[in-house]
Amino acid sequence: MTKGVLKPDQYDYETFQKIYYADREYFSNREFSFTLAGDVYTRYRSFNSKEAFHKELSSSNPNKIDIGAVYNAPPNKRELYAKSFAPKEKELVFDIDMTDYDDVRTCCSDANICRKCWVFMTISIKIVNRILTDEFGFKHVMWVYSGRRGIHCWVCDVRARRLSQEARRAIADYITVVKSGDKNSKKVNLGPQIHPSQMKSFKDVLEPFFTEQLLEQQMLMSEGNREKILDLIQDDAAKAAILKAWSGRNNDTPQQIWSTLKQTLPSDIRGRRIHDIIFTYSYPRLDVHVSVGLNHLLKSPFCIHPKTGRVCVPIDPEKCEEFDPTSVPDLYTLVEQLRDNRPIKKKDGKEVVPTDLDEHVKFFSKKFVAPLKAAIQKEKAPTIKDATDF
């Protein structure tokens, strides 16, 4: 018999049983958490089937669902396994929150967002997605709007799910440049020579977005904001020269003010200081702890954010510049559409009510789920060399 991949109807009974029960065990060992009414947070929920999951959803009616790791035993029976209970695998995830940019954005603060400051998230998607796909070779990367003020990234390749904590930290550290939470004015240390990956991010994304969009944040239009940028230069003579060059030019645009700063910097430090400023103000700021911890949970895609009512919809990284967080479907609009819209008949004969969520579900199903499902099926399908394999 020639070597190849067996189709499902070619499996012998024993092989079929192994694959079938491995799938069931994978789901039944997955941790879910529900946030219930009154902000009651419950962890270590698990289910033997999608029917049991659906039944519990209908019964508990949680305000939020979080997804955790796949453990070596069902999480809801963890007490039976005592110290041996441990996470076995989990998607590699990243969490980027707009509040980590409060020291550089000028339009909003805290949980508030607008189209102007959302550009920070657009930059993050472009840079992190390229690193994950081009440099690490991951193929199944999903970006999701958190429903309020940030974005989540799920890397679902098999080898990503099986990474150790050390490997996850190494990847997160490789991507990290800005030390979020550092109280020092200088949060970026690019080393004696900028890394090729960082230089590509700078040329392709950071510099164009900084000069064309981030400067419109008015970060150079007040004395206090200018002082923040000058602190990153760390050269008193250069700072004095720039302040003198800016003097009396109150009608300059943000781009003209930035151009003056660059031209006034001494040539021997110009490149490095420009890099320091742009990386500090625009490079992605990751919550590394979320990426490293196998027991950390992350909000499920398509949840309703309990404070905004917005749906946590997937974001197409190839069209992330078009994404508007203020216009995503919200619970109240969806309820009205389900109530008022007339059903339409699909090709399979089923009747559905059209809503604003349809395009997001379609993207999720076709662009993420379908390729991931095909990859998993290909990996699981047993290969054969000859008839003696069985």
Tab-separated table of C-alpha atoms in Angstrom, residues 129-378:
chain	number	residue	atom	x	y	z
A	129	ASN	CA	1.243	39.868	13.572
A	130	ARG	CA	4.217	40.220	11.232
A	131	ILE	CA	6.670	38.959	13.845
A	132	LEU	CA	4.483	35.969	14.713
A	133	THR	CA	3.837	34.947	11.120
A	134	ASP	CA	7.025	35.968	9.284
A	135	GLU	CA	9.664	35.396	11.953
A	136	PHE	CA	8.144	32.562	13.999
A	137	GLY	CA	6.205	30.954	11.174
A	138	PHE	CA	2.855	30.711	12.965
A	139	LYS	CA	-0.107	30.357	10.613
A	140	HIS	CA	-3.213	30.406	12.805
A	141	VAL	CA	-3.220	33.802	14.511
A	142	MET	CA	-6.485	35.415	15.574
A	143	TRP	CA	-6.910	39.015	16.713
A	144	VAL	CA	-9.944	39.961	18.787
A	145	TYR	CA	-11.282	43.274	20.049
A	146	SER	CA	-11.591	43.058	23.833
A	147	GLY	CA	-14.945	44.840	23.774
A	148	ARG	CA	-13.729	47.952	25.523
A	149	ARG	CA	-10.189	49.343	25.357
A	150	GLY	CA	-7.793	46.774	23.943
A	151	ILE	CA	-7.042	43.743	21.803
A	152	HIS	CA	-6.233	40.078	22.342
A	153	CYS	CA	-4.163	37.786	20.152
A	154	TRP	CA	-4.592	33.987	20.055
A	155	VAL	CA	-1.864	31.910	18.381
A	156	CYS	CA	-3.475	28.517	17.866
A	157	ASP	CA	-0.900	26.475	15.928
A	158	VAL	CA	-0.238	23.094	17.540
A	159	ARG	CA	3.374	23.967	18.315
A	160	ALA	CA	2.257	27.265	19.872
A	161	ARG	CA	-0.235	25.495	22.133
A	162	ARG	CA	2.467	23.130	23.373
A	163	LEU	CA	5.070	25.753	24.208
A	164	SER	CA	6.627	25.689	27.667
A	165	GLN	CA	6.417	28.729	29.919
A	166	GLU	CA	10.104	29.398	29.226
A	167	ALA	CA	9.471	29.420	25.471
A	168	ARG	CA	6.449	31.685	25.858
A	169	ARG	CA	8.502	34.122	27.904
A	170	ALA	CA	11.270	34.053	25.307
A	171	ILE	CA	8.819	34.961	22.524
A	172	ALA	CA	7.153	37.687	24.590
A	173	ASP	CA	10.543	39.118	25.593
A	174	TYR	CA	11.704	39.024	21.969
A	175	ILE	CA	8.712	41.148	20.924
A	176	THR	CA	8.843	43.477	23.933
A	177	VAL	CA	10.728	46.755	23.601
A	178	VAL	CA	8.744	49.170	25.779
A	179	LYS	CA	8.775	48.311	29.471
A	180	SER	CA	5.184	49.085	30.507
A	181	GLY	CA	4.785	50.235	34.067
A	182	ASP	CA	8.361	51.542	34.254
A	183	LYS	CA	8.225	54.892	36.044
A	184	ASN	CA	11.406	56.143	34.402
A	185	SER	CA	10.965	58.487	31.449
A	186	LYS	CA	13.190	56.265	29.319
A	187	LYS	CA	11.249	53.026	28.843
A	188	VAL	CA	13.100	51.815	25.759
A	189	ASN	CA	16.550	50.290	25.590
A	190	LEU	CA	17.347	49.271	22.011
A	191	GLY	CA	20.898	48.219	22.784
A	192	PRO	CA	24.082	49.289	21.015
A	193	GLN	CA	22.701	48.241	17.629
A	194	ILE	CA	19.038	48.084	16.689
A	195	HIS	CA	17.810	44.560	15.892
A	196	PRO	CA	16.831	43.874	12.239
A	197	SER	CA	13.290	42.965	13.330
A	198	GLN	CA	12.944	46.246	15.193
A	199	MET	CA	14.383	48.181	12.268
A	200	LYS	CA	11.823	46.619	9.910
A	201	SER	CA	9.040	47.570	12.301
A	202	PHE	CA	10.435	51.087	12.459
A	203	LYS	CA	10.673	51.612	8.704
A	204	ASP	CA	7.466	49.842	7.671
A	205	VAL	CA	5.097	50.831	10.464
A	206	LEU	CA	6.352	52.989	13.327
A	207	GLU	CA	7.851	55.955	11.515
A	208	PRO	CA	5.034	56.334	8.939
A	209	PHE	CA	2.289	56.061	11.569
A	210	PHE	CA	4.114	58.343	13.999
A	211	THR	CA	4.626	61.172	11.522
A	212	GLU	CA	1.304	60.843	9.714
A	213	GLN	CA	-1.097	60.017	12.551
A	214	LEU	CA	0.376	59.975	16.062
A	215	LEU	CA	1.685	63.523	15.826
A	216	GLU	CA	-1.962	64.528	15.443
A	217	GLN	CA	-2.353	63.446	19.084
A	218	GLN	CA	-0.977	66.940	19.825
A	219	MET	CA	1.933	65.438	21.748
A	220	LEU	CA	4.113	68.365	20.655
A	221	MET	CA	1.563	71.125	21.048
A	222	SER	CA	1.933	71.865	24.772
A	223	GLU	CA	4.905	72.659	26.960
A	224	GLY	CA	4.327	69.654	29.194
A	225	ASN	CA	4.091	67.174	26.316
A	226	ARG	CA	7.179	68.637	24.649
A	227	GLU	CA	9.105	68.231	27.882
A	228	LYS	CA	8.251	64.517	27.946
A	229	ILE	CA	9.759	64.050	24.505
A	230	LEU	CA	12.831	66.149	25.299
A	231	ASP	CA	13.482	64.014	28.397
A	232	LEU	CA	14.073	61.058	26.074
A	233	ILE	CA	16.964	62.862	24.373
A	234	GLN	CA	19.059	62.847	27.569
A	235	ASP	CA	21.427	65.522	26.315
A	236	ASP	CA	21.122	68.933	27.966
A	237	ALA	CA	22.872	70.841	25.196
A	238	ALA	CA	20.691	69.249	22.512
A	239	LYS	CA	17.538	69.927	24.522
A	240	ALA	CA	18.477	73.602	24.942
A	241	ALA	CA	19.155	73.923	21.207
A	242	ILE	CA	15.777	72.399	20.323
A	243	LEU	CA	13.911	74.663	22.739
A	244	LYS	CA	15.632	77.668	21.169
A	245	ALA	CA	14.732	76.463	17.654
A	246	TRP	CA	11.093	76.066	18.703
A	247	SER	CA	10.920	79.507	20.293
A	248	GLY	CA	8.541	81.928	18.604
A	249	ARG	CA	7.096	79.348	16.193
A	250	ASN	CA	3.698	78.962	17.823
A	251	ASN	CA	1.849	78.552	14.532
A	252	ASP	CA	3.850	75.546	13.340
A	253	THR	CA	2.035	72.285	12.650
A	254	PRO	CA	2.964	69.156	14.648
A	255	GLN	CA	4.889	67.883	11.625
A	256	GLN	CA	6.882	71.135	11.379
A	257	ILE	CA	7.708	71.039	15.085
A	258	TRP	CA	8.890	67.425	14.748
A	259	SER	CA	10.975	68.289	11.692
A	260	THR	CA	12.661	71.103	13.637
A	261	LEU	CA	13.514	68.707	16.451
A	262	LYS	CA	15.122	66.226	14.044
A	263	GLN	CA	17.111	68.871	12.185
A	264	THR	CA	18.394	70.429	15.414
A	265	LEU	CA	19.629	67.170	16.968
A	266	PRO	CA	23.395	66.666	16.582
A	267	SER	CA	24.124	64.185	13.806
A	268	ASP	CA	26.039	61.795	16.085
A	269	ILE	CA	22.996	61.133	18.284
A	270	ARG	CA	20.158	61.949	15.881
A	271	GLY	CA	19.359	58.438	14.670
A	272	ARG	CA	19.367	56.819	18.088
A	273	ARG	CA	17.289	59.542	19.754
A	274	ILE	CA	14.709	59.496	16.953
A	275	HIS	CA	14.431	55.735	17.413
A	276	ASP	CA	14.068	56.125	21.176
A	277	ILE	CA	11.256	58.657	20.834
A	278	ILE	CA	9.268	56.829	18.156
A	279	PHE	CA	9.606	53.414	19.803
A	280	THR	CA	8.579	54.862	23.174
A	281	TYR	CA	5.513	56.526	21.742
A	282	SER	CA	4.276	53.907	19.306
A	283	TYR	CA	5.725	50.393	19.771
A	284	PRO	CA	3.355	47.666	21.106
A	285	ARG	CA	3.126	47.403	24.889
A	286	LEU	CA	2.494	43.813	25.943
A	287	ASP	CA	1.302	42.422	29.245
A	288	VAL	CA	3.971	39.711	29.356
A	289	HIS	CA	2.419	37.913	32.348
A	290	VAL	CA	-0.658	37.072	30.262
A	291	SER	CA	1.494	35.458	27.572
A	292	VAL	CA	3.695	33.444	29.936
A	293	GLY	CA	1.264	31.976	32.455
A	294	LEU	CA	-0.365	28.705	31.416
A	295	ASN	CA	-3.031	29.116	34.089
A	296	HIS	CA	-4.016	32.609	32.920
A	297	LEU	CA	-7.439	32.919	31.282
A	298	LEU	CA	-8.500	35.246	28.489
A	299	LYS	CA	-11.926	36.520	27.506
A	300	SER	CA	-13.652	34.362	24.906
A	301	PRO	CA	-14.193	35.780	21.416
A	302	PHE	CA	-17.793	36.859	20.759
A	303	CYS	CA	-18.449	37.601	24.433
A	304	ILE	CA	-20.437	40.693	25.293
A	305	HIS	CA	-18.358	43.125	27.303
A	306	PRO	CA	-20.416	43.688	30.466
A	307	LYS	CA	-19.594	47.411	30.710
A	308	THR	CA	-19.897	48.502	27.066
A	309	GLY	CA	-22.322	45.931	25.664
A	310	ARG	CA	-20.016	45.530	22.656
A	311	VAL	CA	-19.252	42.149	21.134
A	312	CYS	CA	-15.653	40.922	21.232
A	313	VAL	CA	-15.371	40.506	17.482
A	314	PRO	CA	-12.371	39.208	15.498
A	315	ILE	CA	-10.201	41.731	13.658
A	316	ASP	CA	-8.770	41.043	10.218
A	317	PRO	CA	-5.050	41.933	10.560
A	318	GLU	CA	-4.884	42.662	6.834
A	319	LYS	CA	-7.594	45.297	7.219
A	320	CYS	CA	-6.925	46.450	10.780
A	321	GLU	CA	-6.632	50.099	9.704
A	322	GLU	CA	-10.320	49.985	8.790
A	323	PHE	CA	-11.437	48.616	12.161
A	324	ASP	CA	-13.499	51.030	14.258
A	325	PRO	CA	-14.068	49.865	17.864
A	326	THR	CA	-16.868	52.379	18.327
A	327	SER	CA	-18.972	50.820	15.567
A	328	VAL	CA	-18.795	47.107	16.420
A	329	PRO	CA	-22.132	45.360	17.092
A	330	ASP	CA	-23.498	45.754	20.597
A	331	LEU	CA	-25.976	43.626	22.507
A	332	TYR	CA	-28.808	46.130	22.406
A	333	THR	CA	-28.646	46.587	18.621
A	334	LEU	CA	-28.443	42.834	18.057
A	335	VAL	CA	-31.517	42.216	20.212
A	336	GLU	CA	-33.465	44.798	18.181
A	337	GLN	CA	-32.322	43.259	14.902
A	338	LEU	CA	-33.253	39.745	16.010
A	339	ARG	CA	-36.663	41.042	16.977
A	340	ASP	CA	-37.363	43.268	13.979
A	341	ASN	CA	-35.530	41.799	10.968
A	342	ARG	CA	-37.269	39.308	8.705
A	343	PRO	CA	-35.713	35.818	8.435
A	344	ILE	CA	-33.930	34.844	5.244
A	345	LYS	CA	-33.530	31.336	3.913
A	346	LYS	CA	-30.006	29.963	3.457
A	347	LYS	CA	-28.873	27.451	0.842
A	348	ASP	CA	-29.253	24.573	3.289
A	349	GLY	CA	-32.897	25.491	3.844
A	350	LYS	CA	-32.392	26.960	7.324
A	351	GLU	CA	-33.935	30.304	8.153
A	352	VAL	CA	-31.765	32.901	9.895
A	353	VAL	CA	-32.292	36.481	10.990
A	354	PRO	CA	-29.639	38.820	9.540
A	355	THR	CA	-27.722	40.995	12.014
A	356	ASP	CA	-24.632	43.190	12.083
A	357	LEU	CA	-22.747	40.259	13.603
A	358	ASP	CA	-22.997	38.128	10.447
A	359	GLU	CA	-19.916	39.524	8.706
A	360	HIS	CA	-17.781	38.926	11.799
A	361	VAL	CA	-18.989	35.343	12.181
A	362	LYS	CA	-18.333	34.720	8.488
A	363	PHE	CA	-14.787	36.044	8.759
A	364	PHE	CA	-14.150	33.973	11.886
A	365	SER	CA	-15.493	30.801	10.283
A	366	LYS	CA	-13.870	31.070	6.870
A	367	LYS	CA	-10.589	32.837	7.560
A	368	PHE	CA	-9.696	31.339	10.927
A	369	VAL	CA	-11.702	28.266	11.928
A	370	ALA	CA	-11.708	26.511	8.552
A	371	PRO	CA	-7.901	26.683	7.973
A	372	LEU	CA	-7.208	25.704	11.599
A	373	LYS	CA	-9.628	22.778	11.412
A	374	ALA	CA	-8.017	21.557	8.189
A	375	ALA	CA	-4.542	21.772	9.747
A	376	ILE	CA	-5.646	19.831	12.835
A	377	GLN	CA	-7.338	17.137	10.768
A	378	LYS	CA	-4.237	16.771	8.635
